[in-house]
CSV table of C-alpha atoms in Angstrom, one decimal:
chain,number,residue,atom,x,y,z
A,30,UNK,CA,0.1,0.3,-0.1
A,31,UNK,CA,2.8,2.2,0.9
A,32,UNK,CA,4.7,1.8,-2.6
A,33,UNK,CA,1.2,2.3,-4.5
A,34,UNK,CA,0.6,5.7,-2.5
A,35,UNK,CA,4.4,6.7,-3.2
A,36,UNK,CA,4.1,6.0,-6.7
A,37,UNK,CA,0.6,7.9,-7.0
A,38,UNK,CA,2.4,10.9,-5.3
A,39,UNK,CA,5.4,10.7,-7.7
A,40,UNK,CA,2.9,10.8,-10.6
A,41,UNK,CA,1.1,13.8,-9.1
A,42,UNK,CA,4.1,15.8,-8.3
A,43,UNK,CA,5.6,15.2,-11.9
A,44,UNK,CA,4.6,18.4,-12.9
A,45,UNK,CA,6.2,20.2,-10.2
A,46,UNK,CA,9.4,18.5,-10.9
A,47,UNK,CA,8.9,19.4,-14.6
A,48,UNK,CA,8.3,22.9,-13.6
A,49,UNK,CA,11.6,23.0,-11.4
A,50,UNK,CA,13.6,22.0,-14.3
A,51,UNK,CA,12.2,24.6,-16.5
A,52,UNK,CA,12.9,27.2,-14.1
A,53,UNK,CA,16.6,26.1,-13.9
A,54,UNK,CA,16.9,26.1,-17.5
A,55,UNK,CA,15.4,29.6,-17.7
A,56,UNK,CA,18.0,30.7,-15.3
A,57,UNK,CA,20.8,29.3,-17.2
A,58,UNK,CA,19.3,31.1,-20.3
A,59,UNK,CA,19.1,34.5,-18.6
A,60,UNK,CA,22.8,33.9,-17.4
A,61,UNK,CA,24.0,33.1,-21.0
A,62,UNK,CA,21.9,36.4,-22.0
A,63,UNK,CA,24.2,38.4,-19.6
A,64,UNK,CA,27.4,36.7,-20.6
A,65,UNK,CA,26.7,37.5,-24.4
A,66,UNK,CA,25.7,41.0,-23.4
A,67,UNK,CA,29.1,41.4,-21.5
A,68,UNK,CA,30.9,39.9,-24.5
A,69,UNK,CA,29.3,42.4,-27.0
A,70,UNK,CA,30.1,45.4,-24.4
A,71,UNK,CA,33.7,44.3,-24.3
A,72,UNK,CA,34.1,44.5,-28.0
A,73,UNK,CA,32.2,47.6,-28.4
A,74,UNK,CA,29.3,46.2,-30.2
A,75,UNK,CA,26.8,47.5,-27.2
A,76,UNK,CA,27.0,50.7,-25.2
A,77,UNK,CA,27.6,50.7,-21.3
A,78,UNK,CA,24.0,52.1,-20.8
A,79,UNK,CA,22.4,49.4,-22.8
A,80,UNK,CA,24.8,46.7,-21.0
A,81,UNK,CA,23.7,48.0,-17.7
A,82,UNK,CA,19.8,48.0,-18.5
A,83,UNK,CA,20.1,44.4,-19.9
A,84,UNK,CA,22.1,43.4,-16.9
A,85,UNK,CA,19.7,44.9,-14.3
A,86,UNK,CA,16.5,43.4,-16.0
A,87,UNK,CA,18.1,40.0,-16.5
A,88,UNK,CA,19.5,40.0,-13.0
A,89,UNK,CA,16.1,40.9,-11.3
A,90,UNK,CA,14.4,38.1,-13.6
A,91,UNK,CA,17.1,35.6,-12.5
A,92,UNK,CA,16.4,36.8,-8.6
A,93,UNK,CA,12.8,36.2,-8.9
A,94,UNK,CA,13.1,32.8,-10.5
A,95,UNK,CA,15.7,31.7,-7.8
A,96,UNK,CA,13.2,32.8,-5.1
A,97,UNK,CA,10.4,30.8,-6.9
A,98,UNK,CA,12.9,27.8,-7.2
A,99,UNK,CA,14.0,28.2,-3.5
A,100,UNK,CA,10.1,28.1,-2.4
A,101,UNK,CA,9.5,24.8,-4.5
A,102,UNK,CA,12.6,23.2,-2.8
A,103,UNK,CA,11.7,24.2,0.9
A,104,UNK,CA,7.9,23.2,0.3
A,105,UNK,CA,9.0,19.9,-1.0
A,106,UNK,CA,11.4,19.5,1.9
A,107,UNK,CA,8.7,20.3,4.5
A,108,UNK,CA,6.4,17.7,2.9
A,109,UNK,CA,8.1,14.3,4.0
A,110,UNK,CA,5.8,11.9,2.5
A,111,UNK,CA,7.2,8.9,3.2
A,112,UNK,CA,7.0,9.5,6.9
A,113,UNK,CA,3.3,11.1,6.4
A,114,UNK,CA,2.4,7.8,4.5
A,115,UNK,CA,3.7,5.4,7.2
A,116,UNK,CA,2.0,7.2,9.9
A,117,UNK,CA,-1.4,7.3,8.1
A,118,UNK,CA,-1.2,3.6,7.5
A,119,UNK,CA,-0.2,2.8,11.0
A,120,UNK,CA,-3.2,4.9,12.3
A,121,UNK,CA,-5.4,2.9,9.8
A,122,UNK,CA,-4.0,-0.4,11.1
A,123,UNK,CA,-4.8,0.7,14.5
A,124,UNK,CA,-8.1,2.2,13.8
A,125,UNK,CA,-10.2,-0.2,15.9
A,126,UNK,CA,-8.0,0.4,18.9
A,127,UNK,CA,-8.1,4.1,18.5
A,128,UNK,CA,-11.6,4.1,18.4
A,129,UNK,CA,-12.1,1.8,21.3
A,130,UNK,CA,-9.5,3.7,23.6
A,131,UNK,CA,-10.3,7.3,22.3
A,132,UNK,CA,-12.4,9.7,23.9
A,133,UNK,CA,-15.6,11.1,22.3
A,134,UNK,CA,-13.7,13.7,20.0
A,135,UNK,CA,-11.5,11.1,18.7
A,136,UNK,CA,-14.4,8.7,18.0
A,137,UNK,CA,-16.3,11.6,16.2
A,138,UNK,CA,-13.1,12.1,14.0
A,139,UNK,CA,-12.8,8.8,13.0
A,140,UNK,CA,-16.7,8.4,12.3
A,141,UNK,CA,-16.3,11.4,10.2
A,142,UNK,CA,-13.3,9.9,8.4
A,143,UNK,CA,-15.2,6.9,7.7
A,144,UNK,CA,-18.5,8.5,6.8
A,145,UNK,CA,-17.8,11.8,5.5
A,146,UNK,CA,-21.7,12.6,5.0
A,147,UNK,CA,-24.2,12.8,7.9
A,148,UNK,CA,-25.2,9.2,9.4
A,149,UNK,CA,-28.9,9.1,10.0
A,150,UNK,CA,-30.7,7.0,12.6
A,151,UNK,CA,-34.4,6.4,12.0
A,152,UNK,CA,-34.9,4.8,15.5
A,153,UNK,CA,-34.2,1.3,14.5
A,154,UNK,CA,-31.0,1.2,12.2
A,155,UNK,CA,-28.4,3.6,10.9
A,156,UNK,CA,-28.0,4.6,7.3
A,157,UNK,CA,-25.1,6.6,5.7
A,158,UNK,CA,-25.5,8.0,2.3
A,159,UNK,CA,-21.7,7.5,1.3
A,160,UNK,CA,-18.7,5.9,2.8
A,161,UNK,CA,-15.0,7.4,2.5
A,162,UNK,CA,-13.4,5.5,-0.7
A,163,UNK,CA,-10.6,4.3,1.5
A,164,UNK,CA,-12.7,2.8,4.4
A,165,UNK,CA,-14.8,1.3,1.4
A,166,UNK,CA,-12.1,-0.4,0.0
A,167,UNK,CA,-10.7,-1.7,3.3
A,168,UNK,CA,-14.3,-3.1,4.1
A,169,UNK,CA,-14.6,-4.8,0.8
A,170,UNK,CA,-10.8,-6.2,1.1
A,171,UNK,CA,-11.8,-7.5,4.5
A,172,UNK,CA,-15.1,-9.0,3.1
A,173,UNK,CA,-13.1,-10.8,0.6
A,174,UNK,CA,-10.9,-12.1,3.2
A,175,UNK,CA,-13.4,-13.1,5.5
A,176,UNK,CA,-15.0,-15.2,2.6
A,177,UNK,CA,-11.8,-17.1,2.0
A,178,UNK,CA,-11.1,-17.6,5.5
A,179,UNK,CA,-14.7,-19.3,5.9
A,180,UNK,CA,-14.0,-21.3,2.7
A,181,UNK,CA,-10.8,-22.7,4.3
A,182,UNK,CA,-12.4,-23.6,7.6
A,183,UNK,CA,-15.3,-25.9,5.8
């Protein structure tokens, strides 16, 4: 389950990685532009005023792109996805214990996670319009195991 979630995360963040590469490439192109302008200035094909203007504008663009790149890097460092997935899966594994040992707020939180829509009680039974997709998959998986276990015993 952890590997599936990590693979899905990598596919989801592929666009972010592509954007990072694009920003790095753009920074390199802007640095080349400054170097070309410097070369032209040194051989008197560009006057000093134009060179300074090109350099000022380009350096400003580079600084802005570097800030954007740094922000993306710091955001990705804060998002320790592997640890978060492990913690979430541990929580799901111990959900029954968490519910049994939890206080009222914990029980409500777990109930709302499993049944995101309002649970209705008609006086005799409970009804839920929709179950959380993860909880539904776990429920279906457990039901499949239950049938296999009964078949083995018989």
